[in-house]
């Protein structure tokens, strides 16, 4: 009898968290999906239709937005990993300046994305510090367009800078769980630096790498703030395009389509990264 | 196979010498154990041989090759770790084949060698299992297979049995010894377990506080400890000091707080009046029988039944001694009894 009471109380612990997700997030996902098919419409007649989806896939700006955000998501997640992994490896082993570096690298954690974007603008704008320095050093004659550039490198740079500490936290705990003995055993059996890196560190840190890549992708793919400040004039990111569609053009149902596309793309990339991780580590 | 020579090896951490000027010569195919309490420098010595630590002073030679600046990956040693250190993301087969892949051994030979190692370690049929699916004993055998499959010049063991239960420990140590004899690989074995060291080694190096106390075969280390540390660390010992009061031929008489004892002096050169330090084992202190030498009387403080013997803690006029009695004896705390100490059992210490 007593056990049963404890077990009911036990499940009540789930209520705030899971209840919130189911009630607000679950229902809004449901509404978004149904709205994309014309149901529960808040701007017109509610009836099932594929018109919104057709319209989005025939709209060049929406398609460009999707591709642009996809590009930003992939490049930012890969870029952050490439920058953060070596630092995480250094911090695992330690060395002179480890504590200083660990604190330094956490600074971006305390700076909101929008503020970060403005800070980086000072560096990479047309007449920013980097361009002026390169000209002063006679490395370039004319300033480089790094901000609001057509490709979006400015956005990638800010995303990477902003998210390194975040990814570093995940990677560090992943690498910390690798025993020194395991690494020593590999070295003892003939593994050089690269073999240790790609056969021991990378596969054993793969869960952390995977989580960082997925979270980074989700952040950069759905980004609004950084692209609106540092992104190209065209195309807008998918989140910007969604905002414009909903609030400027009052086409909520089409905005819902873009919302569903963000969700589906995120799910697809998560699946893709997991497959990739299995391929790299050679295990399921 | 390699001969291993350590010349005046020193390794410091934060200016404290973990290994302090030790020299050792290990013959090809020999099984040598580094034995000592934790912090004595045995594991540091082993890891320096493997190349994980760079010595601060001294030289490491494999045959006629100086190894000081050779990275671990190029030393052709194979180490068995206390934690087994199996690669958790690889199955048994890939774990064992790892060293062969690193050495770029052709596929066909890899297969043959791994299969042989699996068979030798009774692991056939477990190739596809992950380390987490194996028992401690099985993991240890995979670690051994992974070490021997590369045909190393020197096998290094870092307390490989300390995570196994007592029975399995005895079984695996016999397996290790048999395997080493069959393959003839020079082996350095680190342990703090004296029984393990006595059972498995050709020679034992007893270490303490970074230096070597004594090197010898198991029998001589046990029967003829050179220092009070060795006497106290290997097996149980009564360690005492007293003044020589008489000497006749090869016997000396020693004055102790509880009386005088006669001891065979062997090649000990102390003269009358000198203070000497010596040890004798509890099994050399037995119940007095008419005509036995060195009769003493003691009060029994504790009598602990050990199965094959009774372990006695005695108070002999204020001096604490350990003694043994046959397991059928009946002793209680507080009893007094007479004992005799074997004259030939005395080991004079440095």
Coordinates of C-alpha atoms in Angstrom, one line a residue:
Chain A
X1 CA 0.0 0.0 0.0
X2 CA 2.8 2.3 1.1
X3 CA 4.8 1.4 -2.0
X4 CA 1.9 2.4 -4.3
X5 CA 1.6 5.9 -2.6
X6 CA 5.3 6.5 -3.1
X7 CA 5.0 5.5 -6.7
X8 CA 2.1 7.9 -7.4
X9 CA 4.1 10.7 -5.7
X10 CA 7.1 9.6 -7.7
X11 CA 5.2 10.1 -11.0
X12 CA 3.9 13.4 -9.9
X13 CA 7.5 14.7 -10.1
X14 CA 7.1 14.4 -13.9
X15 CA 4.1 16.7 -14.0
X16 CA 5.8 20.2 -14.1
X17 CA 8.4 19.2 -16.8
X18 CA 6.5 16.7 -18.9
X19 CA 3.2 18.4 -18.4
X20 CA 4.6 21.7 -19.6
X21 CA 6.1 20.1 -22.7
X22 CA 3.0 18.2 -23.6
X23 CA 0.6 21.1 -23.0
X24 CA 2.4 24.0 -24.5
X25 CA 5.1 22.7 -26.8
X26 CA 3.3 19.5 -28.0
X27 CA 0.1 21.4 -28.6
X28 CA 1.9 24.3 -30.5
X29 CA 3.7 21.7 -32.7
X30 CA 0.3 20.1 -33.4
X31 CA -1.2 23.5 -34.2
X32 CA 1.7 24.4 -36.5
X33 CA 1.5 21.2 -38.4
X34 CA -2.3 21.4 -38.8
X35 CA -2.1 25.1 -39.7
X36 CA 0.3 24.3 -42.5
X37 CA -2.4 22.2 -44.0
X38 CA -5.0 25.0 -43.6
X39 CA -6.7 23.7 -40.4
X40 CA -7.1 25.9 -37.2
X41 CA -6.4 28.9 -39.4
X42 CA -6.3 32.2 -37.6
X43 CA -6.4 34.4 -40.7
X44 CA -8.9 32.7 -43.0
X45 CA -11.3 29.8 -43.5
X46 CA -10.2 26.6 -41.9
X47 CA -10.1 23.7 -44.3
X48 CA -7.6 21.0 -45.4
X49 CA -5.4 22.2 -48.3
X50 CA -2.0 21.6 -49.7
X51 CA -1.9 25.1 -51.2
X52 CA 0.4 26.5 -48.5
X53 CA 3.0 23.8 -49.1
X54 CA 2.8 24.3 -52.8
X55 CA 3.2 28.1 -52.5
X56 CA 6.3 27.8 -50.3
X57 CA 7.9 25.3 -52.7
X58 CA 7.2 27.6 -55.6
X59 CA 8.5 30.7 -53.8
X60 CA 12.2 31.3 -54.6
X61 CA 12.8 33.5 -51.5
X62 CA 11.6 30.7 -49.2
X63 CA 13.6 28.1 -50.9
X64 CA 16.7 30.3 -50.8
X65 CA 16.1 31.0 -47.1
X66 CA 15.8 27.2 -46.4
X67 CA 19.1 26.5 -48.3
X68 CA 20.8 29.5 -46.6
X69 CA 19.9 28.4 -43.1
X70 CA 20.8 24.8 -43.9
X71 CA 24.2 26.1 -45.0
X72 CA 24.6 28.2 -41.8
X73 CA 23.5 25.2 -39.6
X74 CA 26.0 22.8 -41.2
X75 CA 28.9 25.2 -41.4
X76 CA 28.4 26.5 -37.9
X77 CA 28.2 23.1 -36.3
X78 CA 31.2 21.8 -38.2
X79 CA 33.2 25.0 -37.7
X80 CA 32.5 25.1 -33.9
X81 CA 33.5 21.4 -33.6
X82 CA 36.8 22.0 -35.5
X83 CA 37.6 24.9 -33.3
X84 CA 36.4 23.5 -30.0
X85 CA 37.8 19.9 -30.2
X86 CA 41.5 20.8 -30.1
X87 CA 40.9 23.1 -27.2
X88 CA 38.9 20.4 -25.4
X89 CA 41.8 18.0 -26.0
X90 CA 44.3 20.6 -24.6
X91 CA 42.2 21.2 -21.6
X92 CA 41.9 17.5 -20.9
X93 CA 45.6 17.1 -20.7
X94 CA 46.3 20.4 -19.1
X95 CA 49.5 22.4 -19.3
X96 CA 50.6 25.9 -18.6
X97 CA 47.8 28.4 -18.7
X98 CA 45.0 25.8 -18.5
X99 CA 42.9 27.6 -16.0
X100 CA 43.4 31.0 -17.6
X101 CA 42.4 29.5 -21.0
X102 CA 39.4 27.7 -19.5
X103 CA 38.1 31.0 -18.0
X104 CA 38.9 33.1 -21.1
X105 CA 37.0 30.7 -23.4
X106 CA 33.9 30.9 -21.2
X107 CA 33.4 34.7 -21.8
X108 CA 31.0 34.3 -24.8
X109 CA 28.7 32.3 -22.5
X110 CA 27.9 35.4 -20.6
X111 CA 27.2 37.6 -23.7
X112 CA 23.8 37.4 -25.4
X113 CA 23.8 36.5 -29.1
X114 CA 22.7 39.9 -30.3
X115 CA 25.4 41.7 -28.2
X116 CA 27.9 39.2 -29.5
X117 CA 26.9 40.0 -33.0
X118 CA 27.4 43.8 -32.4
X119 CA 30.8 43.1 -30.8
X120 CA 32.0 41.0 -33.8
X121 CA 30.7 43.7 -36.2
X122 CA 33.4 46.0 -34.8
X123 CA 36.0 43.5 -35.7
X124 CA 34.9 42.4 -39.2
X125 CA 32.9 45.3 -40.6
X126 CA 34.0 47.0 -43.8
X127 CA 36.0 49.6 -41.8
X128 CA 36.4 47.3 -38.8
X129 CA 39.6 46.5 -36.9
X130 CA 40.5 43.4 -38.9
X131 CA 40.2 45.2 -42.3
X132 CA 42.0 48.3 -41.1
X133 CA 44.8 46.2 -39.7
X134 CA 45.2 44.1 -42.9
X135 CA 45.4 47.3 -44.9
X136 CA 47.9 48.9 -42.5
X137 CA 50.0 45.8 -42.8
X138 CA 49.8 46.0 -46.7
X139 CA 48.3 42.5 -46.8
X140 CA 45.2 43.8 -48.7
X141 CA 44.6 46.9 -50.7
X142 CA 40.8 47.2 -50.4
X143 CA 38.7 46.1 -47.3
X144 CA 37.2 42.6 -47.5
X145 CA 33.5 42.3 -47.2
X146 CA 33.2 40.0 -44.2
X147 CA 30.0 41.4 -42.7
X148 CA 26.6 41.0 -44.4
X149 CA 28.6 39.1 -47.0
X150 CA 26.5 37.2 -49.6
X151 CA 27.7 33.8 -48.5
X152 CA 27.2 34.4 -44.7
X153 CA 30.7 33.9 -43.4
X154 CA 30.1 36.7 -41.0
X155 CA 27.2 34.7 -39.5
X156 CA 29.3 31.6 -39.3
X157 CA 32.2 33.4 -37.6
X158 CA 29.8 34.8 -34.9
X159 CA 28.1 31.5 -34.4
X160 CA 31.4 29.8 -33.9
X161 CA 32.7 32.4 -31.5
X162 CA 29.5 32.5 -29.6
X163 CA 29.1 28.7 -29.3
X164 CA 32.7 27.5 -28.7
X165 CA 32.3 27.6 -24.9
X166 CA 29.0 25.8 -25.0
X167 CA 30.3 23.0 -27.2
X168 CA 33.5 23.0 -25.1
X169 CA 31.6 22.2 -22.0
X170 CA 30.0 19.2 -23.7
X171 CA 33.2 17.9 -25.3
X172 CA 35.2 18.4 -22.2
X173 CA 32.9 16.1 -20.1
X174 CA 33.0 13.6 -23.0
X175 CA 36.8 13.6 -23.1
X176 CA 37.1 13.6 -19.4
X177 CA 35.3 10.2 -19.3
X178 CA 38.1 8.6 -21.4
X179 CA 40.5 6.9 -19.0
X180 CA 44.2 7.7 -19.3
X181 CA 44.9 4.0 -19.3
X182 CA 42.9 3.5 -22.5
X183 CA 45.0 6.2 -24.2
X184 CA 48.3 4.7 -22.8
X185 CA 47.3 1.2 -23.9
X186 CA 46.8 2.5 -27.5
X187 CA 50.2 4.3 -27.4
X188 CA 51.8 1.2 -25.9
X189 CA 50.4 -0.9 -28.7
X190 CA 51.9 1.2 -31.4
X191 CA 49.4 4.0 -32.0
X192 CA 51.0 7.4 -32.9
X193 CA 49.4 10.8 -32.3
X194 CA 46.9 10.6 -35.2
X195 CA 45.9 7.0 -34.5
X196 CA 45.2 7.9 -30.9
X197 CA 43.2 10.9 -32.0
X198 CA 41.1 9.1 -34.6
X199 CA 40.8 5.6 -33.1
X200 CA 40.5 6.5 -29.4
X201 CA 39.6 10.1 -28.7
X202 CA 37.2 10.7 -31.5
X203 CA 35.2 7.5 -31.3
X204 CA 35.0 7.6 -27.5
X205 CA 34.0 11.3 -27.5
X206 CA 31.5 10.6 -30.3
X207 CA 28.4 10.9 -28.0
X208 CA 29.5 14.4 -27.0
X209 CA 30.6 15.3 -30.5
X210 CA 27.2 14.2 -31.8
X211 CA 25.2 16.2 -29.2
X212 CA 27.3 19.3 -29.8
X213 CA 26.8 19.1 -33.6
X214 CA 23.1 18.5 -33.3
X215 CA 22.6 21.3 -30.8
X216 CA 24.8 23.7 -32.8
X217 CA 22.9 22.9 -35.9
X218 CA 19.6 23.5 -34.3
X219 CA 20.8 26.9 -32.9
X220 CA 22.3 28.1 -36.2
X221 CA 19.6 26.7 -38.5
X222 CA 16.8 28.4 -36.5
X223 CA 18.9 31.5 -35.8
X224 CA 17.2 34.9 -35.9
X225 CA 19.3 37.4 -34.1
X226 CA 22.8 36.9 -35.6
X227 CA 21.5 36.7 -39.2
X228 CA 19.4 39.8 -38.8
X229 CA 22.5 41.8 -37.8
X230 CA 25.4 40.1 -39.6
X231 CA 23.7 38.1 -42.4
X232 CA 23.4 39.0 -46.0
X233 CA 20.6 41.3 -47.3
X234 CA 19.3 38.4 -49.3
X235 CA 18.3 35.7 -48.6
X236 CA 17.0 36.0 -45.0
X237 CA 17.4 33.1 -42.7
X238 CA 14.4 30.7 -42.5
X239 CA 13.5 32.2 -39.1
X240 CA 13.6 35.7 -40.4
X241 CA 11.6 34.6 -43.5
X242 CA 9.0 32.9 -41.1
X243 CA 8.7 36.1 -39.0
X244 CA 8.2 38.2 -42.2
X245 CA 5.7 35.8 -43.6
X246 CA 3.6 35.8 -40.4
X247 CA 3.8 39.3 -39.2
X248 CA 4.5 41.5 -42.3
X249 CA 2.5 39.5 -44.8
X250 CA 0.0 38.1 -42.3
X251 CA 0.3 34.6 -43.9
X252 CA 0.3 32.5 -40.8
X253 CA -0.4 29.3 -42.6
X254 CA 2.6 29.7 -44.9
X255 CA 4.7 30.6 -41.8
X256 CA 3.5 27.4 -40.3
X257 CA 4.8 25.5 -43.3
X258 CA 8.2 27.1 -42.7
X259 CA 8.0 26.1 -39.1
X260 CA 7.3 22.5 -40.0
X261 CA 10.2 22.6 -42.4
X262 CA 12.5 23.8 -39.6
X263 CA 11.3 20.9 -37.3
X264 CA 11.6 18.2 -40.1
X265 CA 15.0 19.5 -41.2
X266 CA 16.3 19.4 -37.6
X267 CA 15.0 15.8 -37.2
X268 CA 16.6 14.8 -40.5
X269 CA 20.0 16.3 -39.6
X270 CA 19.9 14.6 -36.2
X271 CA 19.3 11.3 -38.0
X272 CA 22.0 12.1 -40.5
X273 CA 24.6 13.0 -37.9
X274 CA 23.8 9.8 -35.9
X275 CA 24.4 7.7 -39.0
X276 CA 27.6 9.6 -39.7
X277 CA 28.8 8.9 -36.1
X278 CA 28.0 5.2 -36.5
X279 CA 30.0 5.3 -39.8
X280 CA 33.0 7.0 -38.2
X281 CA 33.1 4.8 -35.1
X282 CA 32.1 1.7 -37.0
X283 CA 29.6 0.7 -34.4
X284 CA 25.9 0.9 -33.7
Chain B
X1 CA 62.8 -10.8 -26.8
X2 CA 65.1 -8.4 -25.1
X3 CA 67.5 -8.0 -22.3
X4 CA 66.5 -5.0 -20.2
X5 CA 69.1 -2.8 -18.5
X6 CA 68.3 0.1 -16.2
X7 CA 71.3 2.3 -15.4
X8 CA 71.0 4.8 -12.5
X9 CA 67.4 5.5 -13.4
X10 CA 65.8 8.5 -11.6
X11 CA 62.4 9.9 -12.1
X12 CA 61.2 13.0 -10.2
X13 CA 57.7 14.5 -9.8
X14 CA 57.8 18.1 -8.5
X15 CA 61.4 17.6 -7.4
X16 CA 60.5 14.5 -5.3
X17 CA 62.3 11.4 -6.6
X18 CA 59.7 8.7 -7.2
X19 CA 62.5 6.5 -8.5
X20 CA 65.9 7.2 -7.1
X21 CA 69.0 6.0 -8.9
X22 CA 68.0 2.4 -9.5
X23 CA 70.0 -0.1 -11.6
X24 CA 68.7 -3.4 -12.8
X25 CA 69.8 -6.0 -15.3
X26 CA 67.0 -8.4 -16.6
X27 CA 68.0 -11.4 -18.7
X28 CA 66.3 -12.4 -21.9
X29 CA 63.2 -14.4 -21.1
X30 CA 63.4 -13.7 -17.4
X31 CA 60.3 -13.0 -15.2
X32 CA 61.2 -10.2 -12.8
X33 CA 58.8 -8.7 -10.2
X34 CA 59.0 -5.2 -8.8
X35 CA 57.5 -5.6 -5.3
X36 CA 56.8 -2.9 -2.7
X37 CA 54.2 -0.9 -0.9
X38 CA 52.3 1.8 -2.7
X39 CA 54.4 4.8 -3.5
X40 CA 57.6 2.8 -3.6
X41 CA 58.3 3.7 -7.2
X42 CA 57.5 0.3 -8.8
X43 CA 54.8 1.6 -11.2
X44 CA 56.8 4.7 -12.0
X45 CA 59.7 2.4 -13.0
X46 CA 57.4 0.3 -15.2
X47 CA 55.9 3.3 -16.9
X48 CA 59.3 4.7 -17.5
X49 CA 60.3 1.4 -19.2
X50 CA 57.1 1.7 -21.3
X51 CA 58.0 5.2 -22.3
X52 CA 55.1 7.0 -20.6
X53 CA 57.5 8.9 -18.4
X54 CA 60.8 10.4 -19.5
X55 CA 63.6 9.6 -17.0
X56 CA 65.2 12.6 -15.4
X57 CA 68.5 10.8 -15.1
X58 CA 69.9 7.4 -16.1
X59 CA 69.5 5.1 -19.1
X60 CA 67.1 2.4 -20.3
X61 CA 68.5 -0.2 -22.7
X62 CA 66.7 -2.9 -24.6
X63 CA 69.6 -5.2 -25.6
X64 CA 72.2 -2.8 -27.1
X65 CA 69.6 -0.1 -28.0
X66 CA 69.3 3.0 -25.8
X67 CA 65.5 3.7 -25.4
X68 CA 65.4 7.0 -23.5
X69 CA 64.2 9.0 -26.5
X70 CA 62.1 6.4 -28.2
X71 CA 58.3 7.1 -28.0
X72 CA 56.1 4.4 -26.3
X73 CA 54.6 3.4 -29.7
X74 CA 58.0 2.4 -31.0
X75 CA 59.3 0.5 -28.0
X76 CA 57.7 -2.8 -28.8
X77 CA 56.7 -3.4 -25.2
X78 CA 53.2 -4.6 -24.3
X79 CA 51.6 -3.6 -21.1
X80 CA 48.8 -5.2 -19.1
X81 CA 47.1 -2.6 -17.0
X82 CA 45.4 -2.9 -13.6
X83 CA 42.2 -1.6 -15.1
X84 CA 42.7 -3.9 -18.2
X85 CA 42.4 -0.7 -20.3
X86 CA 40.4 -2.5 -23.0
X87 CA 39.1 -0.2 -25.7
X88 CA 35.4 0.0 -24.7
X89 CA 34.2 0.8 -28.2
X90 CA 35.8 -2.2 -29.8
X91 CA 34.8 -5.8 -29.6
X92 CA 37.2 -8.6 -28.4
X93 CA 38.6 -9.3 -31.9
X94 CA 39.3 -5.6 -32.6
X95 CA 40.9 -5.1 -29.2
X96 CA 43.3 -7.9 -29.8
X97 CA 44.0 -6.9 -33.4
X98 CA 44.6 -3.3 -32.5
X99 CA 48.4 -3.6 -32.1
X100 CA 48.7 -5.6 -35.3
X101 CA 46.7 -3.0 -37.2
X102 CA 49.0 -0.3 -35.9
X103 CA 52.0 -2.3 -37.0
X104 CA 50.4 -2.7 -40.5
X105 CA 50.6 -6.5 -40.3
X106 CA 48.9 -8.1 -43.4
X107 CA 45.2 -9.0 -42.9
X108 CA 45.8 -12.7 -43.3
X109 CA 48.5 -12.8 -40.7
X110 CA 46.4 -10.6 -38.4
X111 CA 43.6 -13.1 -38.6
X112 CA 45.8 -16.1 -37.8
X113 CA 47.6 -14.4 -34.9
X114 CA 44.4 -13.1 -33.3
X115 CA 42.8 -16.5 -33.7
X116 CA 45.9 -18.1 -32.1
X117 CA 45.8 -15.7 -29.2
X118 CA 42.1 -16.2 -28.7
X119 CA 42.6 -20.0 -28.5
X120 CA 45.6 -19.6 -26.2
X121 CA 43.5 -17.5 -23.8
X122 CA 40.4 -19.8 -24.1
X123 CA 38.5 -16.9 -25.6
X124 CA 37.4 -18.6 -28.9
X125 CA 33.8 -17.8 -29.6
X126 CA 33.8 -14.4 -27.8
X127 CA 35.3 -12.4 -30.7
X128 CA 32.2 -10.3 -31.2
X129 CA 31.5 -9.5 -27.6
X130 CA 32.1 -6.0 -26.3
X131 CA 34.4 -5.6 -23.2
X132 CA 31.3 -4.5 -21.1
X133 CA 29.8 -8.0 -21.8
X134 CA 32.8 -9.8 -20.2
X135 CA 33.6 -10.8 -16.6
X136 CA 36.7 -9.4 -15.0
X137 CA 38.6 -12.6 -15.6
X138 CA 37.6 -12.7 -19.3
X139 CA 38.6 -9.0 -19.6
X140 CA 42.0 -9.8 -18.1
X141 CA 42.5 -12.6 -20.6
X142 CA 41.6 -10.3 -23.5
X143 CA 44.2 -7.8 -22.2
X144 CA 46.8 -10.6 -22.1
X145 CA 45.9 -11.8 -25.6
X146 CA 46.1 -8.2 -26.8
X147 CA 49.6 -7.9 -25.3
X148 CA 51.1 -11.1 -26.5
X149 CA 49.7 -11.0 -30.0
X150 CA 52.1 -8.2 -31.0
X151 CA 55.1 -10.5 -30.0
X152 CA 56.6 -7.8 -27.8
X153 CA 60.2 -7.6 -26.8
X154 CA 59.2 -7.0 -23.2
X155 CA 55.9 -7.7 -21.4
X156 CA 55.0 -5.2 -18.7
X157 CA 52.4 -6.0 -16.0
X158 CA 51.0 -3.3 -13.8
X159 CA 49.2 -5.1 -10.9
X160 CA 47.1 -7.0 -13.5
X161 CA 45.4 -9.2 -11.0
X162 CA 44.4 -6.8 -8.3
X163 CA 40.8 -6.4 -9.6
X164 CA 40.1 -10.1 -9.5
X165 CA 38.7 -12.2 -6.6
X166 CA 41.2 -14.2 -4.6
X167 CA 40.6 -17.6 -6.3
X168 CA 40.7 -16.2 -9.8
X169 CA 43.8 -14.3 -8.9
X170 CA 45.6 -17.6 -8.1
X171 CA 44.3 -19.2 -11.3
X172 CA 45.3 -16.3 -13.6
X173 CA 48.7 -15.9 -12.1
X174 CA 49.5 -19.6 -12.9
X175 CA 48.2 -18.9 -16.5
X176 CA 50.4 -15.9 -16.8
X177 CA 53.5 -17.8 -15.6
X178 CA 52.8 -20.7 -18.0
X179 CA 52.2 -18.4 -20.9
X180 CA 55.4 -16.4 -20.2
X181 CA 57.5 -19.6 -19.9
X182 CA 56.0 -21.0 -23.2
X183 CA 56.6 -17.7 -25.1
X184 CA 59.8 -16.9 -23.4
X185 CA 59.1 -13.1 -23.4
X186 CA 61.1 -11.0 -20.9
X187 CA 58.6 -9.8 -18.3
X188 CA 58.5 -7.1 -15.7
X189 CA 55.6 -7.5 -13.2
X190 CA 54.6 -5.0 -10.7
X191 CA 52.7 -5.9 -7.6
X192 CA 52.3 -5.1 -3.9
X193 CA 51.2 -8.6 -3.2
X194 CA 54.1 -10.6 -1.8
X195 CA 52.4 -14.0 -2.3
X196 CA 51.9 -13.2 -6.0
X197 CA 55.5 -12.1 -6.3
X198 CA 56.8 -15.3 -4.6
X199 CA 54.6 -17.5 -6.7
X200 CA 55.2 -16.0 -10.1
X201 CA 58.8 -14.6 -10.3
X202 CA 62.2 -15.8 -11.4
X203 CA 63.6 -12.9 -9.5
X204 CA 62.1 -10.3 -7.1
X205 CA 63.2 -6.7 -6.8
X206 CA 62.0 -5.3 -3.5
X207 CA 61.5 -1.6 -3.7
X208 CA 61.0 1.0 -1.0
X209 CA 60.8 4.8 -1.2
X210 CA 62.2 4.9 -4.7
X211 CA 65.2 2.6 -4.2
X212 CA 65.9 -1.1 -4.4
X213 CA 66.2 -2.8 -1.1
X214 CA 67.1 -6.3 -2.3
X215 CA 67.1 -8.4 -5.5
X216 CA 67.0 -12.1 -5.4
X217 CA 65.0 -15.3 -6.3
X218 CA 61.8 -15.8 -4.2
X219 CA 63.4 -18.3 -1.9
X220 CA 66.4 -16.2 -1.0
X221 CA 64.3 -13.1 -0.5
X222 CA 62.0 -14.9 1.9
X223 CA 64.6 -17.0 3.7
X224 CA 67.4 -14.4 3.8
X225 CA 66.0 -10.9 3.9
X226 CA 68.8 -8.4 3.8
X227 CA 67.1 -5.4 5.4
X228 CA 64.5 -5.0 8.1
X229 CA 62.2 -3.5 5.5
X230 CA 62.4 -6.7 3.4
X231 CA 62.0 -8.9 6.5
X232 CA 58.9 -6.9 7.5
X233 CA 57.4 -6.6 4.1
X234 CA 57.8 -10.2 2.8
X235 CA 55.8 -12.5 5.0
X236 CA 55.6 -12.0 8.8
X237 CA 58.7 -11.4 10.8
X238 CA 59.8 -10.6 14.4
X239 CA 62.4 -7.9 14.0
X240 CA 64.6 -7.2 17.1
X241 CA 67.9 -5.8 18.0
X242 CA 70.3 -6.8 20.8
X243 CA 73.9 -6.9 21.9
X244 CA 76.2 -9.8 21.2
X245 CA 77.5 -11.1 24.5
X246 CA 79.3 -14.2 23.5
X247 CA 80.7 -15.8 20.3
X248 CA 81.7 -19.4 19.8
X249 CA 82.7 -20.6 16.3
X250 CA 79.7 -19.9 14.1
X251 CA 77.2 -19.1 16.9
X252 CA 76.6 -15.9 18.8
X253 CA 74.7 -15.2 22.0
X254 CA 72.5 -12.1 21.9
X255 CA 71.3 -10.2 25.0
X256 CA 67.6 -9.1 24.7
X257 CA 65.3 -7.5 27.2
X258 CA 63.6 -10.9 27.8
X259 CA 66.8 -13.1 28.0
X260 CA 69.6 -14.4 26.0
X261 CA 69.3 -16.3 22.6
X262 CA 71.7 -18.4 20.7
X263 CA 71.8 -17.9 16.9
X264 CA 73.8 -19.3 14.0
X265 CA 75.9 -16.4 12.8
X266 CA 76.5 -17.5 9.2
X267 CA 78.9 -15.0 7.6
X268 CA 77.9 -12.2 10.0
X269 CA 81.1 -10.7 11.3
X270 CA 79.9 -8.7 14.3
X271 CA 81.9 -9.0 17.5
X272 CA 81.1 -9.3 21.1
X273 CA 79.7 -5.9 22.3
X274 CA 78.3 -5.0 18.9
X275 CA 74.5 -4.3 18.6
X276 CA 72.9 -6.3 15.8
X277 CA 69.5 -6.2 14.2
X278 CA 67.9 -9.5 13.2
X279 CA 64.7 -11.2 12.2
X280 CA 63.1 -14.6 12.5
X281 CA 59.7 -15.8 11.2
X282 CA 56.7 -16.7 13.4
X283 CA 56.9 -20.3 12.0
X284 CA 60.4 -20.5 13.6
X285 CA 58.9 -19.8 17.1
X286 CA 57.2 -23.1 18.0
X287 CA 56.1 -24.8 21.2
X288 CA 58.9 -25.8 23.5
X289 CA 59.9 -29.5 23.6
X290 CA 62.5 -31.0 25.9
X291 CA 66.0 -30.3 24.5
X292 CA 64.9 -27.5 22.1
X293 CA 67.1 -24.4 22.0
X294 CA 66.2 -20.8 23.0
X295 CA 63.4 -21.5 25.5
X296 CA 61.2 -18.5 26.2
X297 CA 58.0 -18.1 28.1
X298 CA 55.2 -15.8 27.0
X299 CA 51.7 -14.7 27.7
X300 CA 49.2 -15.2 24.8
X301 CA 47.6 -11.9 23.9
X302 CA 45.6 -13.2 20.9
X303 CA 45.3 -16.7 19.3
X304 CA 43.9 -16.6 15.7
X305 CA 42.8 -19.8 14.0
X306 CA 44.0 -19.7 10.4
X307 CA 43.0 -23.2 9.3
X308 CA 46.4 -24.8 8.7
X309 CA 48.0 -23.1 11.7
X310 CA 47.2 -20.9 14.8
X311 CA 48.7 -17.4 14.6
X312 CA 49.8 -16.3 18.1
X313 CA 50.6 -12.8 19.4
X314 CA 52.9 -13.2 22.5
X315 CA 54.0 -10.9 25.2
X316 CA 57.5 -12.0 26.4
X317 CA 58.4 -9.9 29.3
X318 CA 57.2 -6.8 27.6
X319 CA 58.4 -7.7 24.1
X320 CA 55.8 -8.5 21.5
X321 CA 56.5 -11.6 19.3
X322 CA 54.6 -13.5 16.7
X323 CA 54.6 -17.4 16.9
X324 CA 52.8 -20.3 15.2
X325 CA 51.2 -23.3 16.8
X326 CA 49.7 -26.5 15.2
X327 CA 46.1 -26.0 14.3
X328 CA 45.0 -28.7 16.8
X329 CA 46.4 -26.7 19.8
X330 CA 44.0 -25.1 22.2
X331 CA 45.1 -21.6 23.4
X332 CA 43.1 -18.9 25.0
X333 CA 44.1 -15.2 25.6
X334 CA 45.9 -14.9 28.9
X335 CA 47.4 -18.4 28.9
X336 CA 51.1 -18.7 29.4
X337 CA 53.2 -21.2 27.4
X338 CA 56.8 -22.0 26.6
X339 CA 58.2 -21.6 23.1
X340 CA 61.5 -22.3 21.4
X341 CA 63.2 -20.3 18.6
X342 CA 65.1 -22.2 16.0
X343 CA 68.8 -21.2 16.1
X344 CA 69.2 -21.5 12.3
X345 CA 66.2 -19.1 11.6
X346 CA 68.0 -15.9 12.6
X347 CA 68.6 -13.4 9.7
X348 CA 71.0 -10.6 10.5
X349 CA 69.9 -7.4 8.8
X350 CA 71.7 -4.4 7.5

